Amino acid sequence: MNADQSLYSLLHTPDGPPAFAEPLHVGRPNQGDREALFARFTQALDRNWLSNDGPLVREFEDRVAAILGVRHCVAMCNATVALEIAIRALGLSGEVIVPAYTFVATAHALQWQEIRPVFCDIRPDTHNLDPDCVERLITPRTTAILGVHVWGRGCDVDRLAEIARRRNLTLLFDAAHAFGCTHHSQPIGGFGKAEVFSFHATKFVHSGEGGAIATNDDELAEKTRFMRNFGFAGYDNVRYLGTNGKMNELSAAMGLTSLDKMDVFSQGNRENYQQYRRVLAGLPGVSVIDYPAAEQHNCQYIVLDIDPDACPLTRDQIVWVLHAHRVLARRYFFPGVHRMEPYRTEDPRAYLSLPVTENVVQRVLVLPNGSAVSAAAIGSIGEIFRWAFAHAKELGARLPASAPPGESFAGTAS
Ligand code: T4K
């Protein structure tokens, strides 16, 4: 859908240009100290050792394991490959229960290995797996439950662990969002058989591209170390089917430099989170999801819940307005993994058993956060919201109620 010029002048407050000269992205990397980064690059270059279990990767693993309070951290090239390796090393097969409300990589890591992801509904208050639904989906082919700590808020770990124990299933977690977060005051990382983290550029702590398996299981750690290196257990000795999942030294340098600033990033994120709550307070139908006060949290994601019964604009109309101002808000994880290929073709009726997921994907809006986002920028975003809500009648009549797909959407607005 193309919006005409007058529509865009209508969107710009107050009749002026977009609020931001440059796009404000969800997922701009948190930047660590450049001198420290370049010093580590120099070390790696001086050593002439750039990959294959190098000293910076080892240091990164040791520091991550210490932060998570686990026996082992096995660093990988990204979280998707780390998930694939964990799934294979754990010997999963048949069916694995996963949320449909997640980034598509969670399901792909299973399907890639011809394991069927069985999509499970979530709880509206946590956006995480609903244990009652999990229980209903178990069949004789089920081998595991793969929970996702969405937005870094812990799954109902206790109930999932109880179900897994009682039904003899493996429990593992996709903790891509949850580095630096606790659940019941324990660091996320030590739950289930293994937890997988992402250190992608958009994550709270990042190594450009990167991921890791955290586990307290010695055997699993050893096996996944071999598997990330083609299965080699020394020269000429291949012990397992393997792949190339290695983290390289330059990524580890970036990861270590990011870890150095972890506390600064989380403090900045938390201040931004509180600032967002202040500037959006009182807008009808708009709430910023809570992070439990009793837990540590990285606050990397600013997640809005837009209540269609109370908000004068649809969630997607708000996206139109924000994109027109170059605030590239995201509808994570629209439209739900069950509506993406190949899953949609395999089970076109999956949505019927996912009512909460179906509802949540229509309501969620993620706003920019991280060290690239200033308090002043958040103030301007608040003004855009207030202006749009004050003109909701006119905007609501002119803007399409739903958004066109990603590419053209972002393209039109920039
Ligand atoms: N499980 C879960 C639950 C996950 O959320 C993810 C990844 C994974 C598993 C897999 O982890 P990895 O294999 O990636 O380690 C982004 C991230 O790429 C993805 O890592 C993340 N989750 C997901 C939630 O968000 P996209 O496709 O939505 O956005 P992307 O990568 O195009 O980046 C978003 C925006 O960030 C860009 O529009 C611009 C900005 N950006 C991005 C990069 C990479 C920058 O400004 N600079 C940059 O360097 O997936």
Tab-separated table of C-alpha atoms and ligand atoms in Angstrom:
chain	number	residue	atom	x	y	z
A	1	MET	CA	0.000	0.000	0.000
A	2	ASN	CA	1.475	3.364	-0.985
A	3	ALA	CA	0.779	6.351	1.159
A	4	ASP	CA	0.490	9.656	-0.673
A	5	GLN	CA	2.525	12.743	0.105
A	6	SER	CA	-0.262	14.493	1.987
A	7	LEU	CA	-0.523	11.506	4.283
A	8	TYR	CA	3.139	11.888	5.173
A	9	SER	CA	2.827	15.591	5.815
A	10	LEU	CA	-0.121	14.742	8.020
A	11	LEU	CA	2.105	12.303	9.933
A	12	HIS	CA	4.937	14.702	10.570
A	13	THR	CA	4.663	16.712	13.748
A	14	PRO	CA	3.856	19.558	13.710
A	15	ASP	CA	3.480	19.673	9.910
A	16	GLY	CA	7.283	19.463	9.686
A	17	PRO	CA	9.881	16.897	8.651
A	18	PRO	CA	10.378	13.504	10.319
A	19	ALA	CA	11.369	13.776	13.982
A	20	PHE	CA	14.673	11.938	13.334
A	21	ALA	CA	17.147	12.730	10.571
A	22	GLU	CA	18.599	9.198	10.749
A	23	PRO	CA	16.616	5.992	11.264
A	24	LEU	CA	16.368	4.835	14.874
A	25	HIS	CA	16.657	1.036	14.774
A	26	VAL	CA	15.584	-1.668	17.167
A	27	GLY	CA	18.834	-3.578	17.488
A	28	ARG	CA	21.568	-0.968	17.083
A	29	PRO	CA	24.634	-2.607	18.664
A	30	ASN	CA	25.710	-1.603	22.168
A	31	GLN	CA	29.225	-0.299	21.624
A	32	GLY	CA	32.069	-1.233	23.942
A	33	ASP	CA	35.386	0.582	24.381
A	34	ARG	CA	37.180	0.814	21.017
A	35	GLU	CA	40.688	1.066	22.442
A	36	ALA	CA	40.134	-2.154	24.375
A	37	LEU	CA	38.688	-3.809	21.279
A	38	PHE	CA	41.575	-2.777	19.042
A	39	ALA	CA	44.075	-3.886	21.700
A	40	ARG	CA	42.487	-7.339	21.644
A	41	PHE	CA	42.491	-7.412	17.831
A	42	THR	CA	46.201	-6.544	17.959
A	43	GLN	CA	46.872	-9.366	20.429
A	44	ALA	CA	45.137	-11.836	18.124
A	45	LEU	CA	47.004	-10.577	15.067
A	46	ASP	CA	50.349	-10.601	16.899
A	47	ARG	CA	49.695	-14.195	17.953
A	48	ASN	CA	48.581	-15.010	14.419
A	49	TRP	CA	45.888	-17.200	15.914
A	50	LEU	CA	42.457	-16.243	14.608
A	51	SER	CA	40.126	-19.177	15.192
A	52	ASN	CA	39.979	-22.802	16.423
A	53	ASP	CA	39.560	-22.525	20.182
A	54	GLY	CA	41.936	-19.595	20.606
A	55	PRO	CA	42.849	-17.852	23.866
A	56	LEU	CA	40.290	-15.046	23.463
A	57	VAL	CA	37.500	-17.582	22.897
A	58	ARG	CA	38.640	-19.470	26.007
A	59	GLU	CA	38.679	-16.249	28.031
A	60	PHE	CA	35.225	-15.347	26.738
A	61	GLU	CA	33.927	-18.802	27.702
A	62	ASP	CA	35.416	-18.591	31.186
A	63	ARG	CA	33.936	-15.173	31.830
A	64	VAL	CA	30.500	-16.145	30.500
A	65	ALA	CA	30.475	-19.360	32.547
A	66	ALA	CA	31.394	-17.391	35.692
A	67	ILE	CA	28.632	-14.830	35.097
A	68	LEU	CA	26.070	-17.578	34.497
A	69	GLY	CA	27.307	-19.724	37.392
A	70	VAL	CA	27.602	-22.815	35.166
A	71	ARG	CA	30.370	-25.383	34.768
A	72	HIS	CA	30.657	-24.950	31.001
A	73	CYS	CA	30.191	-22.355	28.316
A	74	VAL	CA	30.874	-23.608	24.778
A	75	ALA	CA	31.148	-20.596	22.471
A	76	MET	CA	29.788	-20.868	18.940
A	77	CYS	CA	29.555	-18.815	15.748
A	78	ASN	CA	25.896	-17.925	16.464
A	79	ALA	CA	22.930	-19.104	18.539
A	80	THR	CA	21.203	-20.857	15.634
A	81	VAL	CA	24.133	-23.219	15.109
A	82	ALA	CA	24.511	-23.555	18.895
A	83	LEU	CA	20.867	-24.674	19.084
A	84	GLU	CA	21.389	-27.127	16.230
A	85	ILE	CA	24.451	-28.595	17.910
A	86	ALA	CA	22.772	-28.826	21.324
A	87	ILE	CA	19.733	-30.529	19.756
A	88	ARG	CA	21.920	-33.062	17.928
A	89	ALA	CA	24.221	-33.697	20.883
A	90	LEU	CA	21.206	-34.352	23.100
A	91	GLY	CA	19.967	-36.920	20.568
A	92	LEU	CA	16.560	-35.310	20.061
A	93	SER	CA	14.282	-36.718	17.374
A	94	GLY	CA	10.605	-37.025	16.437
A	95	GLU	CA	8.755	-34.044	17.913
A	96	VAL	CA	9.900	-31.219	20.154
A	97	ILE	CA	7.497	-28.789	21.804
A	98	VAL	CA	8.350	-25.124	21.185
A	99	PRO	CA	6.500	-21.818	21.391
A	100	ALA	CA	5.227	-20.351	18.112
A	101	TYR	CA	5.924	-16.964	19.679
A	102	THR	CA	9.686	-16.778	19.168
A	103	PHE	CA	12.264	-15.816	16.571
A	104	VAL	CA	12.054	-18.279	13.688
A	105	ALA	CA	15.544	-19.684	14.434
A	106	THR	CA	14.200	-21.662	17.415
A	107	ALA	CA	11.956	-23.773	15.179
A	108	HIS	CA	14.360	-23.842	12.217
A	109	ALA	CA	17.088	-25.394	14.383
A	110	LEU	CA	14.775	-28.393	14.831
A	111	GLN	CA	13.277	-28.579	11.345
A	112	TRP	CA	16.769	-28.329	9.829
A	113	GLN	CA	17.420	-31.718	11.446
A	114	GLU	CA	14.062	-33.155	10.407
A	115	ILE	CA	12.671	-32.903	13.899
A	116	ARG	CA	9.110	-31.591	13.953
A	117	PRO	CA	8.593	-28.443	16.014
A	118	VAL	CA	5.208	-28.791	17.685
A	119	PHE	CA	3.935	-25.286	18.319
A	120	CYS	CA	2.643	-24.576	21.768
A	121	ASP	CA	0.687	-21.603	23.032
A	122	ILE	CA	2.030	-19.063	25.519
A	123	ARG	CA	0.788	-17.279	28.604
A	124	PRO	CA	-0.501	-13.767	27.958
A	125	ASP	CA	1.215	-12.364	31.069
A	126	THR	CA	4.728	-13.690	30.343
A	127	HIS	CA	4.760	-14.372	26.566
A	128	ASN	CA	6.415	-17.696	27.499
A	129	LEU	CA	5.348	-21.339	27.100
A	130	ASP	CA	2.128	-22.270	28.883
A	131	PRO	CA	2.948	-25.478	30.797
A	132	ASP	CA	-0.684	-26.678	30.607
A	133	CYS	CA	-0.552	-26.524	26.818
A	134	VAL	CA	2.839	-28.247	26.820
A	135	GLU	CA	1.379	-31.156	28.737
A	136	ARG	CA	-1.505	-31.525	26.259
A	137	LEU	CA	0.855	-31.662	23.253
A	138	ILE	CA	3.027	-34.559	24.476
A	139	THR	CA	2.771	-37.661	22.273
A	140	PRO	CA	4.791	-40.880	22.118
A	141	ARG	CA	7.000	-39.120	19.527
A	142	THR	CA	7.869	-36.191	21.802
A	143	THR	CA	11.507	-36.167	22.929
A	144	ALA	CA	11.948	-32.693	24.386
A	145	ILE	CA	10.578	-29.339	25.460
A	146	LEU	CA	12.447	-26.334	24.097
A	147	GLY	CA	11.433	-23.254	26.093
A	148	VAL	CA	12.340	-19.688	25.128
A	149	HIS	CA	12.895	-16.963	27.731
A	150	VAL	CA	11.219	-14.335	25.576
A	151	TRP	CA	12.418	-10.752	26.229
A	152	GLY	CA	14.723	-12.267	28.896
A	153	ARG	CA	11.840	-13.022	31.254
A	154	GLY	CA	12.256	-16.532	32.650
A	155	CYS	CA	9.922	-19.339	31.553
A	156	ASP	CA	7.970	-21.235	34.186
A	157	VAL	CA	11.090	-23.319	34.688
A	158	ASP	CA	9.827	-25.244	37.727
A	159	ARG	CA	6.683	-26.543	36.065
A	160	LEU	CA	8.440	-27.324	32.789
A	161	ALA	CA	11.126	-29.233	34.708
A	162	GLU	CA	8.465	-31.169	36.606
A	163	ILE	CA	6.673	-32.110	33.361
A	164	ALA	CA	9.936	-33.078	31.674
A	165	ARG	CA	10.911	-35.269	34.640
A	166	ARG	CA	7.517	-36.958	34.894
A	167	ARG	CA	7.200	-37.578	31.138
A	168	ASN	CA	10.846	-38.483	30.631
A	169	LEU	CA	11.615	-35.639	28.236
A	170	THR	CA	14.719	-33.532	27.735
A	171	LEU	CA	14.335	-29.898	28.749
A	172	LEU	CA	16.442	-27.204	27.130
A	173	PHE	CA	16.120	-23.469	26.702
A	174	ASP	CA	16.671	-20.882	24.045
A	175	ALA	CA	18.053	-18.078	26.205
A	176	ALA	CA	18.992	-15.828	23.261
A	177	HIS	CA	17.427	-12.778	24.964
A	178	ALA	CA	18.344	-13.597	28.521
A	179	PHE	CA	22.039	-12.944	29.075
A	180	GLY	CA	22.407	-11.075	32.370
A	181	CYS	CA	18.905	-12.004	33.562
A	182	THR	CA	17.862	-14.029	36.586
A	183	HIS	CA	14.874	-16.234	37.315
A	184	HIS	CA	14.009	-16.854	40.962
A	185	SER	CA	17.241	-14.980	41.679
A	186	GLN	CA	19.345	-17.562	39.805
A	187	PRO	CA	21.110	-16.587	36.591
A	188	ILE	CA	19.347	-17.880	33.487
A	189	GLY	CA	21.902	-20.252	31.975
A	190	GLY	CA	21.851	-23.126	34.440
A	191	PHE	CA	18.319	-24.434	33.865
A	192	GLY	CA	17.410	-27.624	32.006
A	193	LYS	CA	20.040	-29.761	30.272
A	194	ALA	CA	21.416	-26.742	28.447
A	195	GLU	CA	20.645	-23.122	27.655
A	196	VAL	CA	21.636	-21.401	24.426
A	197	PHE	CA	22.599	-17.720	24.255
A	198	SER	CA	22.938	-15.377	21.302
A	199	PHE	CA	25.712	-12.804	21.085
A	200	HIS	CA	24.445	-11.369	17.793
A	201	ALA	CA	25.126	-7.662	17.199
A	202	THR	CA	21.575	-6.783	18.247
A	203	LYS	CA	21.867	-8.494	21.619
A	204	PHE	CA	22.568	-6.931	25.015
A	205	VAL	CA	26.137	-8.312	25.086
A	206	HIS	CA	27.430	-9.153	21.625
A	207	SER	CA	30.363	-10.471	19.651
A	208	GLY	CA	29.152	-9.264	16.234
A	209	GLU	CA	27.928	-12.765	15.496
A	210	GLY	CA	28.114	-15.331	18.252
A	211	GLY	CA	26.358	-17.777	20.483
A	212	ALA	CA	27.039	-20.247	23.264
A	213	ILE	CA	25.787	-23.375	24.946
A	214	ALA	CA	25.737	-23.143	28.745
A	215	THR	CA	25.481	-26.397	30.670
A	216	ASN	CA	26.396	-28.135	33.888
A	217	ASP	CA	26.638	-31.466	32.077
A	218	ASP	CA	30.306	-32.424	31.538
A	219	GLU	CA	29.564	-34.997	28.862
A	220	LEU	CA	27.325	-32.673	26.873
A	221	ALA	CA	29.937	-29.906	27.048
A	222	GLU	CA	32.636	-32.217	25.752
A	223	LYS	CA	30.466	-33.554	22.960
A	224	THR	CA	29.357	-30.099	21.784
A	225	ARG	CA	32.978	-28.902	21.784
A	226	PHE	CA	33.850	-31.690	19.370
A	227	MET	CA	30.720	-31.165	17.291
A	228	ARG	CA	31.430	-27.466	16.741
A	229	ASN	CA	34.792	-28.490	15.247
A	230	PHE	CA	33.666	-31.093	12.656
A	231	GLY	CA	33.707	-33.784	15.355
A	232	PHE	CA	37.530	-33.699	15.615
A	233	ALA	CA	39.016	-34.949	18.869
A	234	GLY	CA	42.616	-34.290	17.848
A	235	TYR	CA	44.448	-34.620	14.536
A	236	ASP	CA	42.874	-37.184	12.196
A	237	ASN	CA	40.466	-38.431	14.853
A	238	VAL	CA	36.814	-37.679	14.146
A	239	ARG	CA	34.618	-38.900	16.963
A	240	TYR	CA	31.184	-37.504	16.006
A	241	LEU	CA	29.257	-36.067	13.125
A	242	GLY	CA	30.176	-32.401	13.364
A	243	THR	CA	29.909	-29.046	11.708
A	244	ASN	CA	31.780	-25.766	11.782
A	245	GLY	CA	30.254	-23.885	14.713
A	246	LYS	CA	33.418	-22.239	16.001
A	247	MET	CA	33.573	-18.707	17.348
A	248	ASN	CA	36.587	-16.853	15.946
A	249	GLU	CA	39.076	-14.726	17.881
A	250	LEU	CA	37.877	-11.401	16.470
A	251	SER	CA	34.333	-12.152	17.581
A	252	ALA	CA	35.604	-13.213	20.982
A	253	ALA	CA	37.539	-9.902	21.216
A	254	MET	CA	34.292	-8.069	20.571
A	255	GLY	CA	32.438	-10.288	23.045
A	256	LEU	CA	35.012	-9.657	25.782
A	257	THR	CA	34.911	-5.914	25.138
A	258	SER	CA	31.142	-6.021	25.345
A	259	LEU	CA	31.289	-8.016	28.616
A	260	ASP	CA	33.548	-5.294	30.080
A	261	LYS	CA	30.644	-2.848	29.706
A	262	MET	CA	27.827	-5.196	30.644
A	263	ASP	CA	26.873	-3.285	33.789
A	264	VAL	CA	26.961	0.046	31.965
A	265	PHE	CA	24.713	-1.327	29.192
A	266	SER	CA	22.169	-2.741	31.607
A	267	GLN	CA	22.116	0.477	33.658
A	268	GLY	CA	21.585	2.536	30.477
A	269	ASN	CA	18.876	0.159	29.249
A	270	ARG	CA	17.105	0.336	32.603
A	271	GLU	CA	17.170	4.152	32.605
A	272	ASN	CA	15.784	4.156	29.054
A	273	TYR	CA	13.121	1.658	30.080
A	274	GLN	CA	12.032	3.919	32.944
A	275	GLN	CA	12.111	6.963	30.673
A	276	TYR	CA	9.897	5.153	28.141
A	277	ARG	CA	7.453	4.318	30.927
A	278	ARG	CA	7.340	7.984	31.926
A	279	VAL	CA	6.845	9.412	28.425
A	280	LEU	CA	4.201	6.853	27.459
A	281	ALA	CA	2.321	6.962	30.774
A	282	GLY	CA	-1.399	7.605	30.498
A	283	LEU	CA	-1.727	6.900	26.771
A	284	PRO	CA	-4.919	4.853	26.435
A	285	GLY	CA	-4.317	1.212	25.516
A	286	VAL	CA	-0.518	1.477	25.657
A	287	SER	CA	1.524	-0.300	28.286
A	288	VAL	CA	5.195	-1.156	28.547
A	289	ILE	CA	5.599	-4.781	29.648
A	290	ASP	CA	7.018	-5.291	33.133
A	291	TYR	CA	10.345	-6.714	34.076
A	292	PRO	CA	10.055	-8.382	37.486
A	293	ALA	CA	11.515	-5.985	40.068
A	294	ALA	CA	12.924	-8.833	42.152
A	295	GLU	CA	15.059	-10.139	39.272
A	296	GLN	CA	18.151	-8.850	37.505
A	297	HIS	CA	17.313	-7.900	33.960
A	298	ASN	CA	19.175	-6.602	30.904
A	299	CYS	CA	16.118	-4.517	29.833
A	300	GLN	CA	17.302	-4.780	26.224
A	301	TYR	CA	13.782	-4.916	24.800
A	302	ILE	CA	11.215	-2.161	25.182
A	303	VAL	CA	8.029	-4.082	24.497
A	304	LEU	CA	4.691	-2.337	24.217
A	305	ASP	CA	1.359	-4.066	24.566
A	306	ILE	CA	-1.255	-2.238	22.493
A	307	ASP	CA	-4.766	-3.035	23.649
A	308	PRO	CA	-7.040	-2.763	20.581
A	309	ASP	CA	-10.114	-2.150	22.753
A	310	ALA	CA	-8.623	0.888	24.467
A	311	CYS	CA	-6.188	2.388	21.958
A	312	PRO	CA	-7.543	4.951	19.464
A	313	LEU	CA	-5.141	3.688	16.748
A	314	THR	CA	-4.350	0.129	15.733
A	315	ARG	CA	-0.916	-1.246	16.559
A	316	ASP	CA	-0.048	-1.125	12.864
A	317	GLN	CA	-1.220	2.463	12.489
A	318	ILE	CA	1.169	3.354	15.289
A	319	VAL	CA	3.906	1.602	13.312
A	320	TRP	CA	3.020	3.732	10.260
A	321	VAL	CA	3.339	6.887	12.331
A	322	LEU	CA	6.636	5.844	13.937
A	323	HIS	CA	8.174	4.726	10.645
A	324	ALA	CA	7.182	8.025	9.049
A	325	HIS	CA	9.361	9.620	11.725
A	326	ARG	CA	12.159	7.086	11.104
A	327	VAL	CA	11.574	5.253	14.358
A	328	LEU	CA	11.772	1.714	12.953
A	329	ALA	CA	9.647	-0.034	15.585
A	330	ARG	CA	9.312	-3.809	15.098
A	331	ARG	CA	6.337	-6.159	15.384
A	332	TYR	CA	8.333	-9.066	16.883
A	333	PHE	CA	7.461	-11.955	16.300
A	334	PHE	CA	4.793	-11.240	13.723
A	335	PRO	CA	3.033	-13.214	12.292
A	336	GLY	CA	4.107	-16.095	14.568
A	337	VAL	CA	6.428	-18.889	13.470
A	338	HIS	CA	3.454	-21.177	12.701
A	339	ARG	CA	2.488	-18.700	9.948
A	340	MET	CA	5.979	-18.734	8.386
A	341	GLU	CA	7.295	-21.259	5.889
A	342	PRO	CA	7.688	-24.192	5.899
A	343	TYR	CA	5.425	-24.487	8.937
A	344	ARG	CA	2.414	-22.718	7.423
A	345	THR	CA	2.284	-25.145	4.490
A	346	GLU	CA	2.839	-28.175	6.708
A	347	ASP	CA	0.027	-27.243	9.078
A	348	PRO	CA	-2.144	-24.399	7.778
A	349	ARG	CA	-4.554	-24.823	10.692
A	350	ALA	CA	-1.963	-24.571	13.483
A	351	TYR	CA	-3.288	-21.135	14.459
A	352	LEU	CA	-6.497	-22.734	15.731
A	353	SER	CA	-4.707	-24.113	18.757
A	354	LEU	CA	-2.659	-20.952	19.398
A	355	PRO	CA	-5.206	-18.318	20.463
A	356	VAL	CA	-2.913	-16.440	22.846
A	357	THR	CA	-0.048	-16.349	20.342
A	358	GLU	CA	-2.450	-15.137	17.657
A	359	ASN	CA	-3.566	-12.329	19.951
A	360	VAL	CA	-0.099	-11.335	21.179
A	361	VAL	CA	1.396	-11.057	17.656
A	362	GLN	CA	-1.285	-8.455	16.894
A	363	ARG	CA	-0.533	-6.407	20.028
A	364	VAL	CA	3.221	-6.273	20.509
A	365	LEU	CA	5.408	-3.428	19.360
A	366	VAL	CA	9.133	-3.230	20.143
A	367	LEU	CA	10.815	0.183	20.372
A	368	PRO	CA	14.516	1.046	20.006
A	369	ASN	CA	16.743	0.646	23.038
A	370	GLY	CA	20.418	0.269	23.836
A	371	SER	CA	23.390	2.587	24.078
A	372	ALA	CA	22.495	4.279	20.763
A	373	VAL	CA	19.208	5.599	22.193
A	374	SER	CA	19.280	8.795	24.286
A	375	ALA	CA	16.792	10.107	26.814
A	376	ALA	CA	16.122	13.012	24.420
A	377	ALA	CA	15.256	10.561	21.626
A	378	ILE	CA	12.836	8.779	23.939
A	379	GLY	CA	11.291	12.147	24.778
A	380	SER	CA	10.751	12.771	21.049
A	381	ILE	CA	9.211	9.317	20.633
A	382	GLY	CA	6.831	10.164	23.466
A	383	GLU	CA	5.883	13.384	21.660
A	384	ILE	CA	5.193	11.479	18.447
A	385	PHE	CA	2.843	9.170	20.363
A	386	ARG	CA	1.040	12.082	22.035
A	387	TRP	CA	0.683	13.969	18.764
A	388	ALA	CA	-0.639	10.852	17.020
A	389	PHE	CA	-3.123	10.112	19.786
A	390	ALA	CA	-4.319	13.743	19.717
A	391	HIS	CA	-4.924	13.349	15.947
A	392	ALA	CA	-6.163	9.772	16.191
A	393	LYS	CA	-9.491	10.429	14.529
A	394	GLU	CA	-7.957	11.896	11.388
A	395	LEU	CA	-5.068	9.403	11.282
A	396	GLY	CA	-7.334	6.445	11.991
A	397	ALA	CA	-9.513	7.382	9.037
A	398	ARG	CA	-6.592	7.774	6.621
A	399	LEU	CA	-4.015	5.191	7.628
A	400	PRO	CA	-4.420	1.537	6.647
A	401	ALA	CA	-5.509	-0.483	9.691
A	402	SER	CA	-2.861	-3.109	9.063
A	403	ALA	CA	0.701	-2.795	7.928
A	404	PRO	CA	2.149	-4.003	4.623
A	405	PRO	CA	4.949	-6.568	4.887
A	406	GLY	CA	8.358	-5.563	6.280
A	407	GLU	CA	10.447	-4.462	3.291
A	408	SER	CA	8.040	-2.033	1.703
A	409	PHE	CA	6.896	-0.895	5.113
A	410	ALA	CA	10.343	0.230	6.266
A	411	GLY	CA	11.199	1.439	2.768
A	412	THR	CA	8.136	3.650	2.506
A	413	ALA	CA	8.717	5.272	5.824
A	414	SER	CA	12.417	6.054	5.590
B	1	T4K	N1	16.426	-17.490	19.374
B	1	T4K	C1	15.856	-16.305	19.610
B	1	T4K	C2	14.741	-16.229	20.590
B	1	T4K	C3	16.306	-15.149	18.951
B	1	T4K	O1	15.712	-13.961	19.182
B	1	T4K	C4	17.370	-15.266	18.041
B	1	T4K	C5	17.842	-14.102	17.315
B	1	T4K	C6	17.952	-16.538	17.829
B	1	T4K	C7	17.447	-17.626	18.524
B	1	T4K	C8	19.080	-16.739	16.884
B	1	T4K	O2	20.240	-16.056	17.302
B	1	T4K	P1	21.477	-15.805	16.265
B	1	T4K	O3	21.639	-17.025	15.437
B	1	T4K	O4	21.102	-14.579	15.453
B	1	T4K	O5	22.667	-15.574	17.178
B	1	T4K	C9	17.281	-9.809	14.761
B	1	T4K	C10	18.603	-10.518	14.993
B	1	T4K	O6	19.315	-10.681	13.772
B	1	T4K	C11	18.443	-11.864	15.641
B	1	T4K	O7	19.708	-12.258	16.117
B	1	T4K	C12	17.492	-11.754	16.820
B	1	T4K	N2	17.229	-13.010	17.434
B	1	T4K	C13	16.177	-11.146	16.382
B	1	T4K	C14	15.227	-10.984	17.532
B	1	T4K	O8	16.419	-9.859	15.852
B	1	T4K	P2	15.989	-9.307	12.533
B	1	T4K	O9	15.974	-10.084	11.270
B	1	T4K	O10	14.721	-8.867	13.058
B	1	T4K	O11	16.854	-8.022	12.475
B	1	T4K	P3	18.295	-7.653	11.888
B	1	T4K	O12	19.326	-8.685	12.196
B	1	T4K	O13	18.110	-7.281	10.481
B	1	T4K	O14	18.648	-6.368	12.772
B	1	T4K	C15	17.633	-5.485	13.264
B	1	T4K	C16	18.053	-4.046	13.095
B	1	T4K	O15	19.206	-3.793	13.846
B	1	T4K	C17	18.409	-3.677	11.680
B	1	T4K	O16	17.273	-3.207	11.017
B	1	T4K	C18	19.439	-2.593	11.837
B	1	T4K	C19	20.004	-2.819	13.207
B	1	T4K	N3	21.383	-3.284	13.133
B	1	T4K	C20	21.628	-4.609	12.916
B	1	T4K	C21	22.921	-5.035	12.842
B	1	T4K	C22	23.235	-6.496	12.615
B	1	T4K	C23	22.389	-2.356	13.237
B	1	T4K	O17	22.137	-1.162	13.375
B	1	T4K	N4	23.680	-2.782	13.177
B	1	T4K	C24	23.999	-4.093	12.988
B	1	T4K	O18	25.195	-4.443	12.969
B	1	T4K	O19	16.713	-10.291	13.598
